[in-house]
Amino acid sequence: MTTFPLRSLRLRSGEEMRDTVQVALEPFVLGGQRYLPVPSSVDVDLVVQRATSGDVFRLAFATRLHGPCMRCLEDAVCDLSIDVREYHDADPEAGPDLRTEYVVDDLLDLSAWARDAIADALPEQVVCRPDCAGLCAVCGMDLNREPHTHSDEPVDSRWAALEELRDELAAGGPEA
Ligand SMILES: [Zn+2]
Ligand SMILES: [Zn+2]
């Protein structure tokens, strides 16, 4: 877990601090599949702006998740660009809306914040390419490699009867 100590900051109202911090990122499970941030730790840009009423935190970084395409299960990547803010009121009595959950005991929990920010930024579907055709629902074959369709009409028993008759005719006709 990567945290940033806020107690040591000597900021006056109106001042700001910028720092680059290395944060370890955890894998994500999405739709039952595992998505791995590569590299597993990123340099995040952290800005702390002090106001009279409290602090504004800003976190910015870019990451790339690797995992299976949700349609065809081939390798897919998902590039994310994160830029989020949180406000933390200096007044401990201020409501939860004004006090970010990522500050605990004067430590800013960068790991938890980065994880939640990535989770919020994830697309609904991670795909290898926007027009991925996916797997065939009938036979499971990759439709990107072998585009095909199946006749979805159930085999008609009358056709089966005709086929039987045709086979008989081909074999020399029904036995008398
Ligand atoms: Zn795909
Ligand atoms: Zn098929």
PDB file of C-alpha atoms and ligand atoms in Angstrom:
ATOM      1  CA  MET A   1       0.000   0.000   0.000  1.00  0.00           C
ATOM      2  CA  THR A   2       1.391   3.389  -0.986  1.00  0.00           C
ATOM      3  CA  THR A   3       0.494   6.323   1.214  1.00  0.00           C
ATOM      4  CA  PHE A   4       1.530   9.933   1.213  1.00  0.00           C
ATOM      5  CA  PRO A   5       2.199  11.630   4.563  1.00  0.00           C
ATOM      6  CA  LEU A   6       0.235  14.869   4.802  1.00  0.00           C
ATOM      7  CA  ARG A   7       1.434  15.853   8.250  1.00  0.00           C
ATOM      8  CA  SER A   8       4.899  16.717   6.999  1.00  0.00           C
ATOM      9  CA  LEU A   9       3.538  19.144   4.421  1.00  0.00           C
ATOM     10  CA  ARG A  10       4.288  22.704   5.336  1.00  0.00           C
ATOM     11  CA  LEU A  11       1.788  24.506   3.171  1.00  0.00           C
ATOM     12  CA  ARG A  12       0.129  27.809   3.789  1.00  0.00           C
ATOM     13  CA  SER A  13      -3.263  28.687   2.436  1.00  0.00           C
ATOM     14  CA  GLY A  14      -3.018  29.324  -1.299  1.00  0.00           C
ATOM     15  CA  GLU A  15       0.166  27.275  -1.683  1.00  0.00           C
ATOM     16  CA  GLU A  16       0.479  24.011  -3.511  1.00  0.00           C
ATOM     17  CA  MET A  17       2.844  21.077  -3.619  1.00  0.00           C
ATOM     18  CA  ARG A  18       3.578  18.800  -6.566  1.00  0.00           C
ATOM     19  CA  ASP A  19       5.213  15.435  -6.285  1.00  0.00           C
ATOM     20  CA  THR A  20       5.643  12.261  -8.273  1.00  0.00           C
ATOM     21  CA  VAL A  21       4.993   9.100  -6.315  1.00  0.00           C
ATOM     22  CA  GLN A  22       5.349   5.498  -7.385  1.00  0.00           C
ATOM     23  CA  VAL A  23       2.160   3.581  -6.662  1.00  0.00           C
ATOM     24  CA  ALA A  24       1.718  -0.184  -6.900  1.00  0.00           C
ATOM     25  CA  LEU A  25      -1.422  -1.219  -8.795  1.00  0.00           C
ATOM     26  CA  GLU A  26      -3.435  -4.366  -8.189  1.00  0.00           C
ATOM     27  CA  PRO A  27      -4.996  -6.613 -10.848  1.00  0.00           C
ATOM     28  CA  PHE A  28      -8.693  -6.092 -11.542  1.00  0.00           C
ATOM     29  CA  VAL A  29     -11.341  -8.751 -11.949  1.00  0.00           C
ATOM     30  CA  LEU A  30     -13.937  -7.720 -14.465  1.00  0.00           C
ATOM     31  CA  GLY A  31     -16.691  -9.974 -15.747  1.00  0.00           C
ATOM     32  CA  GLY A  32     -14.848 -12.942 -14.253  1.00  0.00           C
ATOM     33  CA  GLN A  33     -11.620 -12.133 -16.130  1.00  0.00           C
ATOM     34  CA  ARG A  34      -8.355 -10.819 -14.732  1.00  0.00           C
ATOM     35  CA  TYR A  35      -6.871  -7.558 -15.993  1.00  0.00           C
ATOM     36  CA  LEU A  36      -3.318  -6.724 -15.081  1.00  0.00           C
ATOM     37  CA  PRO A  37      -1.922  -3.192 -15.014  1.00  0.00           C
ATOM     38  CA  VAL A  38       1.375  -3.106 -16.926  1.00  0.00           C
ATOM     39  CA  PRO A  39       3.746  -2.077 -15.502  1.00  0.00           C
ATOM     40  CA  SER A  40       2.443  -3.053 -12.096  1.00  0.00           C
ATOM     41  CA  SER A  41       3.480   0.247 -10.577  1.00  0.00           C
ATOM     42  CA  VAL A  42       3.110   3.727 -12.033  1.00  0.00           C
ATOM     43  CA  ASP A  43       4.454   7.172 -11.359  1.00  0.00           C
ATOM     44  CA  VAL A  44       1.492   9.271 -10.359  1.00  0.00           C
ATOM     45  CA  ASP A  45       1.469  13.047 -10.315  1.00  0.00           C
ATOM     46  CA  LEU A  46       0.121  14.272  -7.038  1.00  0.00           C
ATOM     47  CA  VAL A  47      -0.841  17.894  -6.400  1.00  0.00           C
ATOM     48  CA  VAL A  48      -1.908  19.176  -3.009  1.00  0.00           C
ATOM     49  CA  GLN A  49      -3.496  22.625  -2.940  1.00  0.00           C
ATOM     50  CA  ARG A  50      -4.132  24.152   0.421  1.00  0.00           C
ATOM     51  CA  ALA A  51      -7.059  26.464   0.960  1.00  0.00           C
ATOM     52  CA  THR A  52      -8.217  28.024   4.211  1.00  0.00           C
ATOM     53  CA  SER A  53     -11.024  25.493   4.508  1.00  0.00           C
ATOM     54  CA  GLY A  54      -9.090  22.383   3.519  1.00  0.00           C
ATOM     55  CA  ASP A  55      -6.982  20.599   0.906  1.00  0.00           C
ATOM     56  CA  VAL A  56      -7.649  19.764  -2.715  1.00  0.00           C
ATOM     57  CA  PHE A  57      -5.813  16.656  -3.943  1.00  0.00           C
ATOM     58  CA  ARG A  58      -5.300  15.889  -7.580  1.00  0.00           C
ATOM     59  CA  LEU A  59      -4.039  12.563  -8.886  1.00  0.00           C
ATOM     60  CA  ALA A  60      -3.023  12.005 -12.507  1.00  0.00           C
ATOM     61  CA  PHE A  61      -1.437   9.034 -14.236  1.00  0.00           C
ATOM     62  CA  ALA A  62      -1.724   6.787 -17.252  1.00  0.00           C
ATOM     63  CA  THR A  63      -1.867   3.020 -17.191  1.00  0.00           C
ATOM     64  CA  ARG A  64      -2.503   0.094 -19.488  1.00  0.00           C
ATOM     65  CA  LEU A  65      -4.447  -3.003 -18.508  1.00  0.00           C
ATOM     66  CA  HIS A  66      -3.735  -6.349 -20.155  1.00  0.00           C
ATOM     67  CA  GLY A  67      -6.273  -9.156 -20.224  1.00  0.00           C
ATOM     68  CA  PRO A  68      -8.611 -11.199 -22.399  1.00  0.00           C
ATOM     69  CA  CYS A  69     -10.984  -9.600 -24.895  1.00  0.00           C
ATOM     70  CA  MET A  70     -14.473  -9.959 -23.429  1.00  0.00           C
ATOM     71  CA  ARG A  71     -15.827 -11.119 -26.790  1.00  0.00           C
ATOM     72  CA  CYS A  72     -13.201 -13.446 -28.277  1.00  0.00           C
ATOM     73  CA  LEU A  73     -10.811 -14.067 -25.309  1.00  0.00           C
ATOM     74  CA  GLU A  74      -7.727 -13.069 -27.349  1.00  0.00           C
ATOM     75  CA  ASP A  75      -5.275 -10.637 -25.741  1.00  0.00           C
ATOM     76  CA  ALA A  76      -6.625  -7.146 -25.320  1.00  0.00           C
ATOM     77  CA  VAL A  77      -5.271  -3.950 -23.821  1.00  0.00           C
ATOM     78  CA  CYS A  78      -7.074  -1.005 -22.371  1.00  0.00           C
ATOM     79  CA  ASP A  79      -5.327   2.352 -22.070  1.00  0.00           C
ATOM     80  CA  LEU A  80      -6.552   4.584 -19.305  1.00  0.00           C
ATOM     81  CA  SER A  81      -5.750   8.185 -18.561  1.00  0.00           C
ATOM     82  CA  ILE A  82      -6.677   9.126 -15.026  1.00  0.00           C
ATOM     83  CA  ASP A  83      -7.113  12.632 -13.664  1.00  0.00           C
ATOM     84  CA  VAL A  84      -9.162  12.852 -10.472  1.00  0.00           C
ATOM     85  CA  ARG A  85      -9.641  15.225  -7.573  1.00  0.00           C
ATOM     86  CA  GLU A  86     -10.669  14.900  -3.964  1.00  0.00           C
ATOM     87  CA  TYR A  87     -11.456  17.533  -1.379  1.00  0.00           C
ATOM     88  CA  HIS A  88     -10.628  17.195   2.278  1.00  0.00           C
ATOM     89  CA  ASP A  89     -12.066  19.705   4.705  1.00  0.00           C
ATOM     90  CA  ALA A  90      -9.755  20.805   7.498  1.00  0.00           C
ATOM     91  CA  ASP A  91     -12.667  20.606   9.923  1.00  0.00           C
ATOM     92  CA  PRO A  92     -12.916  17.070  11.367  1.00  0.00           C
ATOM     93  CA  GLU A  93     -16.609  17.769  12.062  1.00  0.00           C
ATOM     94  CA  ALA A  94     -17.338  18.372   8.370  1.00  0.00           C
ATOM     95  CA  GLY A  95     -19.633  15.810   6.747  1.00  0.00           C
ATOM     96  CA  PRO A  96     -18.338  12.752   4.833  1.00  0.00           C
ATOM     97  CA  ASP A  97     -19.025  14.564   1.536  1.00  0.00           C
ATOM     98  CA  LEU A  98     -16.411  17.140   2.485  1.00  0.00           C
ATOM     99  CA  ARG A  99     -13.820  14.744   3.870  1.00  0.00           C
ATOM    100  CA  THR A 100     -12.284  12.311   1.413  1.00  0.00           C
ATOM    101  CA  GLU A 101     -12.272   8.677   2.484  1.00  0.00           C
ATOM    102  CA  TYR A 102      -8.675   8.367   1.232  1.00  0.00           C
ATOM    103  CA  VAL A 103      -7.238  10.358   4.125  1.00  0.00           C
ATOM    104  CA  VAL A 104      -6.757   8.279   7.242  1.00  0.00           C
ATOM    105  CA  ASP A 105      -4.607   9.507  10.124  1.00  0.00           C
ATOM    106  CA  ASP A 106      -2.991  12.239   8.006  1.00  0.00           C
ATOM    107  CA  LEU A 107      -2.005   9.681   5.379  1.00  0.00           C
ATOM    108  CA  LEU A 108      -3.334   9.924   1.851  1.00  0.00           C
ATOM    109  CA  ASP A 109      -3.966   6.368   0.654  1.00  0.00           C
ATOM    110  CA  LEU A 110      -2.732   6.593  -2.928  1.00  0.00           C
ATOM    111  CA  SER A 111      -3.141   2.849  -3.610  1.00  0.00           C
ATOM    112  CA  ALA A 112      -6.850   2.827  -2.744  1.00  0.00           C
ATOM    113  CA  TRP A 113      -7.481   6.077  -4.587  1.00  0.00           C
ATOM    114  CA  ALA A 114      -5.651   4.913  -7.732  1.00  0.00           C
ATOM    115  CA  ARG A 115      -7.491   1.565  -7.642  1.00  0.00           C
ATOM    116  CA  ASP A 116     -10.930   3.214  -7.368  1.00  0.00           C
ATOM    117  CA  ALA A 117     -10.045   5.760 -10.050  1.00  0.00           C
ATOM    118  CA  ILE A 118      -9.097   2.962 -12.463  1.00  0.00           C
ATOM    119  CA  ALA A 119     -12.280   1.038 -11.598  1.00  0.00           C
ATOM    120  CA  ASP A 120     -14.358   4.147 -12.395  1.00  0.00           C
ATOM    121  CA  ALA A 121     -12.524   4.714 -15.673  1.00  0.00           C
ATOM    122  CA  LEU A 122     -12.818   1.143 -16.958  1.00  0.00           C
ATOM    123  CA  PRO A 123     -15.009   0.715 -20.008  1.00  0.00           C
ATOM    124  CA  GLU A 124     -18.001  -1.628 -19.744  1.00  0.00           C
ATOM    125  CA  GLN A 125     -16.276  -4.044 -22.099  1.00  0.00           C
ATOM    126  CA  VAL A 126     -12.589  -4.595 -22.705  1.00  0.00           C
ATOM    127  CA  VAL A 127     -12.247  -5.669 -26.348  1.00  0.00           C
ATOM    128  CA  CYS A 128      -9.308  -6.479 -28.622  1.00  0.00           C
ATOM    129  CA  ARG A 129     -10.710  -4.022 -31.174  1.00  0.00           C
ATOM    130  CA  PRO A 130     -13.979  -2.092 -31.345  1.00  0.00           C
ATOM    131  CA  ASP A 131     -15.420  -4.272 -34.115  1.00  0.00           C
ATOM    132  CA  CYS A 132     -14.369  -7.620 -32.636  1.00  0.00           C
ATOM    133  CA  ALA A 133     -16.886 -10.185 -33.878  1.00  0.00           C
ATOM    134  CA  GLY A 134     -16.437 -12.439 -30.858  1.00  0.00           C
ATOM    135  CA  LEU A 135     -16.996 -16.163 -30.596  1.00  0.00           C
ATOM    136  CA  CYS A 136     -19.770 -18.036 -32.372  1.00  0.00           C
ATOM    137  CA  ALA A 137     -22.551 -18.730 -29.888  1.00  0.00           C
ATOM    138  CA  VAL A 138     -23.282 -22.046 -31.599  1.00  0.00           C
ATOM    139  CA  CYS A 139     -19.894 -23.664 -32.176  1.00  0.00           C
ATOM    140  CA  GLY A 140     -17.512 -21.415 -30.191  1.00  0.00           C
ATOM    141  CA  MET A 141     -15.242 -20.678 -33.153  1.00  0.00           C
ATOM    142  CA  ASP A 142     -13.535 -17.276 -33.391  1.00  0.00           C
ATOM    143  CA  LEU A 143     -15.697 -15.254 -35.799  1.00  0.00           C
ATOM    144  CA  ASN A 144     -12.800 -12.865 -36.499  1.00  0.00           C
ATOM    145  CA  ARG A 145     -10.824 -15.699 -38.080  1.00  0.00           C
ATOM    146  CA  GLU A 146     -13.674 -17.692 -39.571  1.00  0.00           C
ATOM    147  CA  PRO A 147     -16.724 -15.556 -40.194  1.00  0.00           C
ATOM    148  CA  HIS A 148     -19.741 -17.817 -40.596  1.00  0.00           C
ATOM    149  CA  THR A 149     -23.353 -18.262 -39.632  1.00  0.00           C
ATOM    150  CA  HIS A 150     -25.418 -21.273 -38.750  1.00  0.00           C
ATOM    151  CA  SER A 151     -28.889 -21.925 -40.061  1.00  0.00           C
ATOM    152  CA  ASP A 152     -30.995 -21.433 -36.980  1.00  0.00           C
ATOM    153  CA  GLU A 153     -34.015 -23.301 -38.355  1.00  0.00           C
ATOM    154  CA  PRO A 154     -34.577 -26.560 -36.538  1.00  0.00           C
ATOM    155  CA  VAL A 155     -34.335 -29.632 -38.734  1.00  0.00           C
ATOM    156  CA  ASP A 156     -37.830 -30.285 -40.016  1.00  0.00           C
ATOM    157  CA  SER A 157     -38.957 -33.884 -39.625  1.00  0.00           C
ATOM    158  CA  ARG A 158     -40.678 -33.725 -43.048  1.00  0.00           C
ATOM    159  CA  TRP A 159     -37.335 -32.930 -44.666  1.00  0.00           C
ATOM    160  CA  ALA A 160     -35.821 -35.834 -42.818  1.00  0.00           C
ATOM    161  CA  ALA A 161     -38.544 -38.090 -44.241  1.00  0.00           C
ATOM    162  CA  LEU A 162     -37.893 -36.800 -47.765  1.00  0.00           C
ATOM    163  CA  GLU A 163     -34.198 -37.353 -47.356  1.00  0.00           C
ATOM    164  CA  GLU A 164     -34.848 -40.918 -46.321  1.00  0.00           C
ATOM    165  CA  LEU A 165     -36.977 -41.446 -49.399  1.00  0.00           C
ATOM    166  CA  ARG A 166     -34.296 -39.881 -51.621  1.00  0.00           C
ATOM    167  CA  ASP A 167     -31.693 -42.186 -50.140  1.00  0.00           C
ATOM    168  CA  GLU A 168     -33.936 -45.155 -50.837  1.00  0.00           C
ATOM    169  CA  LEU A 169     -34.461 -44.058 -54.440  1.00  0.00           C
ATOM    170  CA  ALA A 170     -30.731 -43.586 -54.904  1.00  0.00           C
ATOM    171  CA  ALA A 171     -30.187 -47.097 -53.581  1.00  0.00           C
ATOM    172  CA  GLY A 172     -32.492 -48.576 -56.222  1.00  0.00           C
ATOM    173  CA  GLY A 173     -35.955 -47.877 -54.879  1.00  0.00           C
ATOM    174  CA  PRO A 174     -37.995 -49.329 -52.066  1.00  0.00           C
ATOM    175  CA  GLU A 175     -38.030 -53.052 -51.976  1.00  0.00           C
ATOM    176  CA  ALA A 176     -41.220 -54.429 -53.389  1.00  0.00           C
TER     177      ALA A 176
HETATM  178 ZN    ZN B   1     -11.842  -9.806 -29.466  1.00  0.00          ZN
HETATM  179 ZN    ZN B   2     -20.300 -21.362 -35.429  1.00  0.00          ZN
END
